[in-house]
CSV table of C-alpha atoms in Angstrom, one decimal:
chain,number,residue,atom,x,y,z
A,26,MET,CA,0.2,0.0,-0.1
A,27,ARG,CA,1.4,3.2,-0.8
A,28,ALA,CA,1.2,5.9,2.0
A,29,ARG,CA,0.0,8.6,1.1
A,30,LYS,CA,1.7,12.4,1.9
A,31,ILE,CA,-0.6,14.7,4.3
A,32,LEU,CA,0.2,18.2,4.6
A,33,MET,CA,0.2,18.7,8.4
A,34,VAL,CA,0.4,22.5,8.8
A,35,GLY,CA,3.0,23.0,11.2
A,36,PRO,CA,6.6,24.4,12.1
A,37,ALA,CA,7.6,22.4,10.1
A,38,ASP,CA,5.2,22.4,7.2
A,39,LEU,CA,6.4,23.9,3.5
A,40,ILE,CA,3.6,26.6,3.5
A,41,SER,CA,5.8,29.5,4.2
A,42,ALA,CA,8.8,28.2,1.9
A,43,PHE,CA,6.1,28.2,-0.9
A,44,ALA,CA,4.3,31.8,0.3
A,45,ALA,CA,8.1,33.2,-0.1
A,46,ALA,CA,8.2,31.5,-3.2
A,47,MET,CA,5.4,33.7,-4.8
A,48,LEU,CA,8.3,36.0,-5.5
A,49,ALA,CA,9.7,34.2,-8.6
A,50,LEU,CA,6.2,35.2,-9.5
A,51,LEU,CA,8.2,38.7,-10.7
A,52,SER,CA,11.5,39.2,-11.3
A,53,PRO,CA,12.9,41.8,-10.5
A,54,ALA,CA,15.3,42.0,-13.3
A,55,THR,CA,12.3,42.6,-15.7
A,56,ALA,CA,8.9,44.3,-16.2
A,57,ARG,CA,6.9,41.6,-16.4
A,58,PRO,CA,6.1,38.4,-14.5
A,59,TRP,CA,8.4,35.4,-14.9
A,60,VAL,CA,4.8,33.2,-15.0
A,61,GLN,CA,1.5,34.7,-16.5
A,62,PRO,CA,-1.3,32.7,-15.4
A,63,GLU,CA,-4.0,32.3,-17.6
A,64,SER,CA,-7.5,31.6,-16.8
A,65,PHE,CA,-11.4,30.5,-16.8
A,66,THR,CA,-14.1,28.9,-15.2
A,67,LEU,CA,-16.2,26.2,-16.6
A,68,GLY,CA,-20.2,26.1,-17.0
A,69,ASN,CA,-20.5,24.0,-13.9
A,70,GLY,CA,-18.5,26.3,-12.0
A,71,MET,CA,-15.1,24.7,-12.1
A,72,GLN,CA,-12.2,27.6,-11.9
A,73,VAL,CA,-9.4,26.5,-14.1
A,74,ILE,CA,-5.7,28.2,-14.2
A,75,VAL,CA,-3.2,27.2,-16.6
A,76,LEU,CA,0.4,28.0,-15.7
A,77,PRO,CA,2.6,28.1,-19.0
A,78,ASP,CA,5.7,26.3,-18.8
A,79,HIS,CA,7.1,25.2,-22.8
A,80,ARG,CA,10.5,24.3,-21.5
A,81,ALA,CA,9.3,20.8,-21.9
A,82,PRO,CA,6.5,18.8,-23.0
A,83,VAL,CA,5.4,17.3,-19.8
A,84,VAL,CA,3.0,18.6,-17.5
A,85,THR,CA,1.8,18.9,-13.8
A,86,HIS,CA,-2.3,18.7,-13.5
A,87,MET,CA,-3.5,18.8,-10.0
A,88,VAL,CA,-7.4,19.2,-9.0
A,89,TRP,CA,-7.9,21.1,-5.7
A,90,TYR,CA,-11.2,20.7,-3.8
A,91,ARG,CA,-12.0,23.1,-1.1
A,92,VAL,CA,-12.3,21.1,1.8
A,93,GLY,CA,-10.1,19.9,4.5
A,94,SER,CA,-10.0,18.9,8.3
A,95,ALA,CA,-11.3,21.8,9.8
A,96,ASP,CA,-14.6,21.5,7.5
A,97,GLU,CA,-15.6,18.0,9.2
A,98,PRO,CA,-18.5,17.5,11.1
A,99,PRO,CA,-18.0,16.9,15.4
A,100,GLY,CA,-16.8,13.8,16.3
A,101,LYS,CA,-15.9,12.5,12.7
A,102,SER,CA,-11.6,14.1,12.5
A,103,GLY,CA,-9.8,12.1,10.3
A,104,ILE,CA,-12.3,11.7,7.4
A,105,ALA,CA,-11.2,14.2,5.3
A,106,HIS,CA,-8.1,12.4,5.2
A,107,PHE,CA,-9.3,9.4,4.5
A,108,LEU,CA,-11.6,9.7,1.3
A,109,GLU,CA,-8.4,11.1,-0.1
A,110,HIS,CA,-6.8,7.7,0.8
A,111,LEU,CA,-10.6,6.3,-0.7
A,112,MET,CA,-10.5,8.8,-3.7
A,113,PHE,CA,-8.2,5.6,-4.9
A,114,LYS,CA,-10.1,3.1,-4.5
A,115,GLY,CA,-11.4,2.6,-7.8
A,116,THR,CA,-14.9,3.4,-10.0
A,117,LYS,CA,-17.2,1.4,-12.4
A,118,LYS,CA,-14.5,2.1,-14.6
A,119,ILE,CA,-10.8,1.3,-12.9
A,120,PRO,CA,-10.6,-1.5,-10.5
A,121,PRO,CA,-9.9,-0.6,-6.6
A,122,GLY,CA,-5.8,-0.5,-6.0
A,123,GLU,CA,-5.1,0.3,-10.2
A,124,TYR,CA,-5.2,4.2,-10.2
A,125,SER,CA,-2.2,5.0,-9.4
A,126,LYS,CA,-1.0,1.8,-11.5
A,127,ILE,CA,-2.4,3.2,-14.3
A,128,VAL,CA,-0.5,6.0,-13.8
A,129,ALA,CA,2.9,4.5,-13.5
A,130,ARG,CA,1.9,2.6,-16.5
A,131,LEU,CA,1.6,6.0,-18.9
A,132,GLY,CA,5.1,7.2,-17.6
A,133,GLY,CA,4.0,9.1,-15.0
A,134,GLN,CA,3.5,10.0,-11.3
A,135,ASP,CA,0.2,10.8,-9.0
A,136,ASN,CA,-0.2,11.0,-5.4
A,137,ALA,CA,-2.4,13.8,-3.1
A,138,PHE,CA,-2.4,15.5,-0.1
A,139,THR,CA,-4.6,16.7,2.8
A,140,SER,CA,-4.4,20.1,4.6
A,141,TYR,CA,-7.1,22.0,7.0
A,142,ASP,CA,-8.6,24.0,4.3
A,143,PHE,CA,-8.4,21.4,1.2
A,144,THR,CA,-7.9,18.1,-0.5
A,145,ALA,CA,-5.5,18.4,-3.6
A,146,TYR,CA,-5.1,15.1,-6.3
A,147,PHE,CA,-2.0,15.6,-9.1
A,148,GLN,CA,-0.7,13.4,-11.4
A,149,ARG,CA,3.1,14.7,-13.6
A,150,VAL,CA,2.9,13.1,-17.1
A,151,ALA,CA,3.7,13.6,-20.8
A,152,LEU,CA,1.5,16.4,-22.4
A,153,GLU,CA,0.5,13.4,-25.0
A,154,LYS,CA,-1.1,11.6,-21.9
A,155,LEU,CA,-2.8,14.5,-20.5
A,156,PRO,CA,-6.1,13.8,-21.6
A,157,ARG,CA,-5.8,10.1,-20.0
A,158,VAL,CA,-5.5,11.5,-16.2
A,159,MET,CA,-7.9,14.0,-16.4
A,160,GLU,CA,-10.5,11.4,-17.8
A,161,MET,CA,-9.7,9.2,-14.8
A,162,GLU,CA,-9.8,12.6,-12.5
A,163,ALA,CA,-12.8,13.8,-13.5
A,164,ASP,CA,-14.6,9.6,-13.3
A,165,ARG,CA,-14.0,9.7,-9.8
A,166,MET,CA,-15.3,13.2,-9.3
A,167,LEU,CA,-18.3,11.5,-10.5
A,168,ASN,CA,-18.7,8.3,-10.1
A,169,LEU,CA,-16.1,6.8,-6.9
A,170,GLN,CA,-17.6,3.4,-5.9
A,171,LEU,CA,-17.1,2.7,-1.7
A,172,SER,CA,-18.0,-0.6,-0.2
A,173,ASP,CA,-17.3,-2.2,3.2
A,174,ALA,CA,-14.9,-4.2,1.4
A,175,VAL,CA,-12.8,-1.4,0.2
A,176,VAL,CA,-13.3,0.7,3.1
A,177,LEU,CA,-12.4,-1.1,6.5
A,178,PRO,CA,-9.0,-2.5,5.5
A,179,GLU,CA,-7.9,0.7,4.3
A,180,ARG,CA,-9.5,2.4,7.9
A,181,ASP,CA,-6.5,0.1,9.8
A,182,VAL,CA,-4.1,1.4,6.6
A,183,ILE,CA,-4.8,4.9,8.7
A,184,LEU,CA,-4.7,3.6,11.9
A,185,GLU,CA,-1.1,2.7,10.9
A,186,GLU,CA,-0.2,6.1,9.2
A,187,ARG,CA,-1.6,7.6,12.6
A,188,ASN,CA,1.1,4.8,14.7
A,189,SER,CA,4.4,5.5,13.0
A,190,ARG,CA,3.8,9.5,12.1
A,191,THR,CA,2.0,11.0,15.3
A,192,ASP,CA,1.5,7.9,18.0
A,193,ASN,CA,5.3,6.4,18.1
A,194,ASN,CA,7.0,9.9,17.3
A,195,PRO,CA,6.9,12.1,20.7
A,196,ALA,CA,7.4,15.5,19.0
A,197,ALA,CA,4.6,14.9,16.4
A,198,LEU,CA,2.3,14.3,19.7
A,199,PHE,CA,3.5,17.1,21.1
A,200,ALA,CA,2.7,19.0,17.8
A,201,GLU,CA,-0.6,18.1,18.7
A,202,GLN,CA,-1.1,19.0,21.7
A,203,MET,CA,0.2,22.4,20.8
A,204,GLU,CA,-2.2,23.2,17.9
A,205,ALA,CA,-5.0,21.8,20.3
A,206,ALA,CA,-4.0,24.5,23.4
A,207,LEU,CA,-2.9,27.3,20.6
A,208,PHE,CA,-6.9,27.3,19.2
A,209,LEU,CA,-9.7,27.6,22.2
A,210,SER,CA,-12.6,27.0,18.9
A,211,HIS,CA,-11.4,27.0,15.3
A,212,PRO,CA,-11.6,23.1,13.7
A,213,TYR,CA,-7.5,24.0,13.1
A,214,GLY,CA,-7.1,22.5,16.7
A,215,ARG,CA,-7.9,19.2,15.9
A,216,PRO,CA,-5.3,16.9,13.8
A,217,VAL,CA,-5.6,16.5,10.5
A,218,ILE,CA,-4.9,13.0,10.2
A,219,GLY,CA,-8.4,12.9,12.9
A,220,TRP,CA,-7.9,11.6,16.7
A,221,ARG,CA,-7.4,7.7,16.8
A,222,HIS,CA,-10.6,7.0,19.0
A,223,GLU,CA,-12.7,8.7,16.2
A,224,ILE,CA,-10.8,7.7,13.3
A,225,GLU,CA,-11.5,3.7,14.7
A,226,THR,CA,-15.4,4.7,14.1
A,227,LEU,CA,-15.7,6.4,11.0
A,228,SER,CA,-17.5,4.2,8.7
A,229,THR,CA,-18.1,3.8,4.4
A,230,GLN,CA,-21.1,5.9,5.0
A,231,ASP,CA,-19.2,8.3,6.7
A,232,ALA,CA,-17.2,8.7,3.3
A,233,LEU,CA,-19.6,8.7,0.9
A,234,ASP,CA,-21.2,11.5,2.9
A,235,HIS,CA,-18.2,13.5,3.1
A,236,TYR,CA,-17.7,13.0,-0.6
A,237,ARG,CA,-21.4,13.8,-1.8
A,238,ARG,CA,-21.3,17.0,0.4
A,239,HIS,CA,-18.1,18.5,-0.7
A,240,TYR,CA,-16.7,16.6,-4.1
A,241,GLY,CA,-17.8,18.5,-7.1
A,242,PRO,CA,-16.8,20.7,-9.5
A,243,ASP,CA,-18.6,23.8,-7.9
A,244,ASN,CA,-16.1,23.0,-5.6
A,245,ALA,CA,-13.6,22.9,-7.1
A,246,ILE,CA,-10.2,23.9,-9.0
A,247,LEU,CA,-7.7,22.6,-11.9
A,248,ILE,CA,-4.7,23.5,-12.8
A,249,VAL,CA,-2.2,22.7,-15.1
A,250,ALA,CA,1.1,23.9,-15.1
A,251,GLY,CA,3.5,23.0,-17.7
A,252,ASP,CA,3.4,22.9,-21.8
A,253,MET,CA,-0.3,24.0,-22.1
A,254,ASP,CA,-2.5,27.1,-22.6
A,255,ALA,CA,-6.0,28.1,-21.5
A,256,ALA,CA,-6.6,27.7,-25.4
A,257,ALA,CA,-5.1,24.7,-26.0
A,258,LEU,CA,-6.7,23.2,-22.2
A,259,LYS,CA,-9.8,24.8,-22.7
A,260,PRO,CA,-11.7,21.7,-24.9
A,261,LEU,CA,-10.3,19.4,-22.9
A,262,ALA,CA,-11.3,21.3,-19.7
A,263,GLU,CA,-15.5,21.0,-20.7
A,264,LYS,CA,-14.7,17.3,-22.0
A,265,TYR,CA,-13.8,15.7,-19.2
A,266,TYR,CA,-15.1,18.1,-16.6
A,267,GLY,CA,-18.0,20.2,-18.1
A,268,GLY,CA,-20.0,17.7,-18.0
A,269,ILE,CA,-20.4,17.0,-14.3
A,270,ALA,CA,-23.2,18.7,-13.1
A,271,PRO,CA,-22.8,21.4,-10.4
A,272,ARG,CA,-23.5,19.7,-6.9
A,273,GLY,CA,-24.8,22.9,-5.0
A,274,ILE,CA,-22.4,22.6,-2.5
A,275,PRO,CA,-23.1,25.8,0.3
A,276,ALA,CA,-20.3,28.1,1.6
A,277,ARG,CA,-18.4,27.1,4.4
A,278,MET,CA,-18.8,27.5,7.5
A,279,ARG,CA,-16.5,27.2,11.2
A,280,PRO,CA,-16.8,28.5,14.2
A,281,MET,CA,-14.2,31.5,15.3
A,282,GLU,CA,-11.7,32.0,17.7
A,283,PRO,CA,-13.0,33.9,21.2
A,284,PRO,CA,-10.3,36.5,22.4
A,285,HIS,CA,-7.3,34.9,24.2
A,286,ARG,CA,-6.7,35.9,27.5
A,287,ALA,CA,-4.1,34.2,28.7
A,288,ALA,CA,-0.7,32.9,27.7
A,289,ARG,CA,-0.8,29.0,27.6
A,290,ARG,CA,2.1,26.6,28.4
A,291,LEU,CA,3.1,23.0,28.1
A,292,GLU,CA,5.4,20.6,29.4
A,293,MET,CA,5.8,16.8,27.8
A,294,THR,CA,8.2,14.0,28.5
A,295,ASP,CA,9.5,10.7,27.2
A,296,VAL,CA,11.8,8.2,26.8
A,297,GLN,CA,12.4,8.2,23.2
A,298,ILE,CA,13.1,11.5,23.2
A,299,ALA,CA,17.6,12.1,23.7
A,300,GLU,CA,17.7,16.2,23.8
A,301,PRO,CA,15.6,18.8,25.1
A,302,SER,CA,13.4,21.4,22.6
A,303,TRP,CA,11.9,24.2,22.6
A,304,GLN,CA,9.0,26.7,21.1
A,305,ARG,CA,6.6,29.0,21.2
A,306,SER,CA,3.6,29.5,18.9
A,307,TYR,CA,1.6,32.5,18.4
A,308,LEU,CA,-2.0,33.1,16.6
A,309,ALA,CA,-1.2,35.3,13.6
A,310,PRO,CA,-2.9,37.0,10.6
A,311,GLY,CA,-3.2,35.1,7.2
A,312,HIS,CA,-3.0,36.3,3.9
A,313,ASN,CA,-6.4,35.5,3.3
A,314,ARG,CA,-7.8,37.9,6.3
A,315,ARG,CA,-5.5,40.8,6.1
A,316,ALA,CA,-7.9,42.9,8.1
A,317,ASP,CA,-6.7,41.4,10.9
A,318,GLY,CA,-3.6,42.2,10.8
A,319,ASP,CA,-0.3,42.6,7.7
A,320,PRO,CA,0.3,39.3,6.7
A,321,ASP,CA,3.3,40.6,4.3
A,322,ALA,CA,5.3,42.3,7.5
A,323,ALA,CA,4.7,39.0,9.6
A,324,MET,CA,6.3,37.3,7.0
A,325,VAL,CA,9.6,40.0,6.2
A,326,LEU,CA,9.5,40.1,10.5
A,327,SER,CA,10.0,36.1,10.4
A,328,GLU,CA,12.8,36.6,7.9
A,329,ILE,CA,14.5,39.0,10.4
A,330,LEU,CA,13.6,37.1,13.5
A,331,GLY,CA,14.9,33.4,12.6
A,332,GLY,CA,15.1,33.1,9.5
A,333,GLY,CA,19.1,32.4,9.1
A,334,ALA,CA,22.5,32.7,10.0
A,335,ASN,CA,22.0,36.2,10.2
A,336,SER,CA,18.6,36.7,11.7
A,337,ARG,CA,18.5,38.1,15.4
A,338,LEU,CA,17.4,34.7,17.2
A,339,TYR,CA,20.6,32.7,15.3
A,340,ARG,CA,23.5,35.1,16.1
A,341,SER,CA,22.4,35.4,19.8
A,342,LEU,CA,21.4,31.7,20.4
A,343,VAL,CA,23.7,30.1,18.6
A,344,ILE,CA,26.9,32.5,17.5
A,345,GLU,CA,27.7,34.9,20.0
A,346,LYS,CA,26.5,33.0,23.5
A,347,PRO,CA,26.6,30.2,22.0
A,348,ILE,CA,24.1,28.6,24.4
A,349,ALA,CA,21.4,26.8,21.2
A,350,THR,CA,22.4,24.4,18.2
A,351,SER,CA,19.5,25.6,16.8
A,352,ALA,CA,16.9,28.4,16.7
A,353,ALA,CA,14.8,29.7,13.8
A,354,THR,CA,11.1,31.4,13.7
A,355,ALA,CA,8.1,30.5,10.4
A,356,TYR,CA,5.5,32.0,9.7
A,357,GLN,CA,2.5,30.3,8.1
A,358,GLY,CA,0.0,32.4,6.5
A,359,THR,CA,-1.5,30.3,3.8
A,360,VAL,CA,-4.6,29.7,5.5
A,361,LEU,CA,-8.5,30.3,5.5
A,362,ASP,CA,-8.7,31.7,8.6
A,363,TYR,CA,-5.9,32.2,11.6
A,364,GLY,CA,-2.2,31.9,10.4
A,365,GLN,CA,0.7,30.7,13.3
A,366,PHE,CA,4.0,32.4,14.2
A,367,TYR,CA,6.6,30.1,15.3
A,368,ILE,CA,9.9,30.3,17.4
A,369,GLN,CA,11.4,27.3,17.8
A,370,ALA,CA,15.3,26.5,19.8
A,371,ALA,CA,17.1,23.5,21.4
A,372,PRO,CA,19.5,24.2,24.1
A,373,ARG,CA,23.2,23.3,23.8
A,374,THR,CA,24.3,20.2,26.1
A,375,GLY,CA,24.9,21.6,29.2
A,376,GLN,CA,22.7,24.0,28.8
A,377,THR,CA,18.7,24.3,30.3
A,378,VAL,CA,15.5,25.0,28.8
A,379,GLY,CA,15.1,28.0,31.3
A,380,VAL,CA,18.1,29.7,30.7
A,381,LEU,CA,17.3,29.4,26.6
A,382,GLU,CA,14.1,30.6,26.9
A,383,GLN,CA,15.2,34.1,29.4
A,384,GLU,CA,17.6,34.6,26.5
A,385,ILE,CA,15.1,34.2,23.9
A,386,GLU,CA,12.9,36.8,25.9
A,387,THR,CA,15.5,38.8,26.2
A,388,VAL,CA,15.4,39.3,22.0
A,389,LEU,CA,11.9,39.6,21.6
A,390,ALA,CA,12.0,42.5,23.6
A,391,GLN,CA,14.9,44.0,22.8
A,392,LEU,CA,13.3,43.4,19.1
A,393,LEU,CA,9.9,45.4,20.0
A,394,LYS,CA,11.2,48.3,21.8
A,395,ASP,CA,14.1,49.4,19.5
A,396,GLY,CA,12.7,47.9,16.4
A,397,VAL,CA,14.3,46.6,13.0
A,398,THR,CA,15.8,48.6,11.0
A,399,ALA,CA,15.8,50.0,7.3
A,400,GLU,CA,18.9,47.5,6.5
A,401,GLU,CA,17.2,44.2,8.2
A,402,VAL,CA,14.7,45.0,6.4
A,403,ASP,CA,16.0,45.3,2.4
A,404,ARG,CA,18.3,42.7,3.3
A,405,ALA,CA,15.3,40.3,4.3
A,406,LYS,CA,13.6,40.9,0.9
A,407,ARG,CA,16.8,40.1,-0.2
A,408,GLN,CA,16.9,36.7,1.2
A,409,MET,CA,13.3,36.1,0.3
A,410,ILE,CA,14.0,37.1,-2.9
A,411,ALA,CA,17.3,34.3,-3.5
A,412,SER,CA,15.3,31.9,-1.6
A,413,ALA,CA,12.6,31.9,-4.6
A,414,VAL,CA,15.1,31.6,-7.8
A,415,TYR,CA,15.4,28.0,-7.1
A,416,ALA,CA,11.2,27.6,-7.2
A,417,GLN,CA,11.1,29.0,-10.5
A,418,ASP,CA,12.2,25.8,-12.9
A,419,SER,CA,8.9,23.6,-10.5
A,420,GLN,CA,6.3,23.0,-12.1
A,421,GLN,CA,5.5,21.4,-8.9
A,422,THR,CA,5.9,24.2,-6.8
A,423,MET,CA,4.4,26.8,-8.7
A,424,ALA,CA,1.0,24.7,-8.9
A,425,GLN,CA,0.9,24.1,-5.4
A,426,ILE,CA,1.2,28.1,-4.4
A,427,PHE,CA,-1.7,28.7,-7.0
A,428,GLY,CA,-3.6,25.8,-5.2
A,429,GLU,CA,-3.1,26.7,-1.6
A,430,ALA,CA,-3.7,30.7,-2.4
A,431,LEU,CA,-7.3,29.7,-4.2
A,432,ALA,CA,-8.1,27.4,-2.2
A,433,THR,CA,-8.0,29.7,0.9
A,434,GLY,CA,-9.7,32.3,-0.6
A,435,ARG,CA,-7.7,34.6,-2.5
A,436,GLY,CA,-7.2,35.3,-6.2
A,437,VAL,CA,-5.1,35.3,-9.0
A,438,GLU,CA,-4.7,38.7,-9.1
A,439,ASP,CA,-3.6,38.8,-5.3
A,440,ILE,CA,-1.1,36.2,-5.4
A,441,VAL,CA,0.5,37.6,-8.4
A,442,ALA,CA,0.7,41.1,-7.1
A,443,TRP,CA,2.6,39.4,-4.1
A,444,PRO,CA,5.4,40.6,-4.6
A,445,ASP,CA,5.0,44.0,-5.1
A,446,ARG,CA,3.6,44.0,-1.9
A,447,ILE,CA,6.8,42.6,0.0
A,448,GLN,CA,8.3,45.1,-1.9
A,449,SER,CA,6.3,47.7,-0.6
A,450,VAL,CA,6.8,46.7,3.1
A,451,THR,CA,8.7,49.2,5.3
A,452,PRO,CA,10.3,48.5,8.8
A,453,GLU,CA,7.7,50.7,10.6
A,454,ARG,CA,4.7,48.2,9.6
A,455,VAL,CA,7.1,44.7,10.5
A,456,ASN,CA,7.6,46.6,13.9
A,457,ALA,CA,3.7,46.8,13.5
A,458,ALA,CA,3.5,43.5,13.0
A,459,ALA,CA,5.7,42.3,15.8
A,460,LYS,CA,4.0,44.4,18.2
A,461,PHE,CA,0.3,42.9,17.2
A,462,ILE,CA,1.8,39.5,16.7
A,463,LEU,CA,4.2,38.5,19.7
A,464,ARG,CA,1.5,39.3,22.7
A,465,PRO,CA,1.8,36.9,25.1
A,466,GLU,CA,-1.8,36.2,25.8
A,467,ASN,CA,-1.6,35.2,22.0
A,468,SER,CA,0.2,32.3,22.4
A,469,VAL,CA,1.4,28.7,23.6
A,470,THR,CA,5.2,27.8,24.9
A,471,GLY,CA,6.2,24.5,24.8
A,472,ILE,CA,8.9,22.3,26.6
A,473,LEU,CA,9.4,18.5,25.3
A,474,LEU,CA,12.2,16.9,27.5
A,475,PRO,CA,13.9,13.5,28.3
A,476,GLY,CA,12.2,11.1,29.8
A,477,LYS,CA,13.8,8.6,32.4
A,478,LYS,CA,14.2,5.2,30.9
């Protein structure tokens, strides 16, 4: 059984890297975007984006559904990820287990992933094979066949996946506890893979209900990146997807967070942990909710505070003192509702977590008191642009950038304009973002310690 990728939103995820890669959409050396997206909408409501890249006769075909683990009914955590697995179990035309084998025989690759806000499926194939994968993807959008004979064994696969990735991984278990403590009401506090006791009760009917409620062209985004343009893709999209009737899927409704009044702390020990670590998560504005804050300035703040060897935390904790083996920050803002700002560090052997935390607090206090400099802001922008260069050659990355943004409420124009917004970020805006985000009542601080064997 092939392992399916779960995109777990958290400190180690790649969403911030993908967001930084958006700078690749506009080369600073030219007056036009590096990639010029083309778009249209089918009559049934399916949004279609084309990202032309004619360097090789290869395409990446992705279908994104605007539904993720944060859209699951109470008591059914994990059903979004479970259905992602079950989408490979076949239709009347394709027997269970044959989907990926067919793509492999076409010389391509396929996979899928689930996050809090979306579920996505992709295939990477030669251009001439694109009609075949579009036909298969459209078929399972409409004609998925499920029975206990295929659903219940796959539920055991999910449980084993949770065993290996989470239950036997103290760092993953701790990350779950951190998420649950940060969100008081919002379903971002539930793990994407689901709570074990709820996974164990998921049924064939639960999967079918989720499929019928959320999987339809009017809740989907088709993205094709590669040797293709809109004029050539539109007839194919009409042929394979245009005939699927819309499901009348309603807008997403989620509970929002109440005001956060108090800082929270967690401490966990485990015999599998060899070295202690420290982390803190702050609730932060996301790119989809700019009225709640300044996500562009938050990205620059993250780069200045903990984005690499020149960042304030790394210089202070790892180089100058030195009391830490690592120190970094990350900003996760490509979300439908609430973003997060993370700080992570690990003490050197012989140093305590308490001393480490005290030094981090000193760095944060100085930043909030004195602010960032124009030189730091300019350097952060240059670093972000430099890191984005490596994303320009990847169809998958470009498709991922657009898919994540569109599935979390943003538009094509917004994505393309993002580099200009980053270039306009000022030290004053970064300082304001720091004061808005780095508030104790907005945070959860966690310490993961070695346990006695």
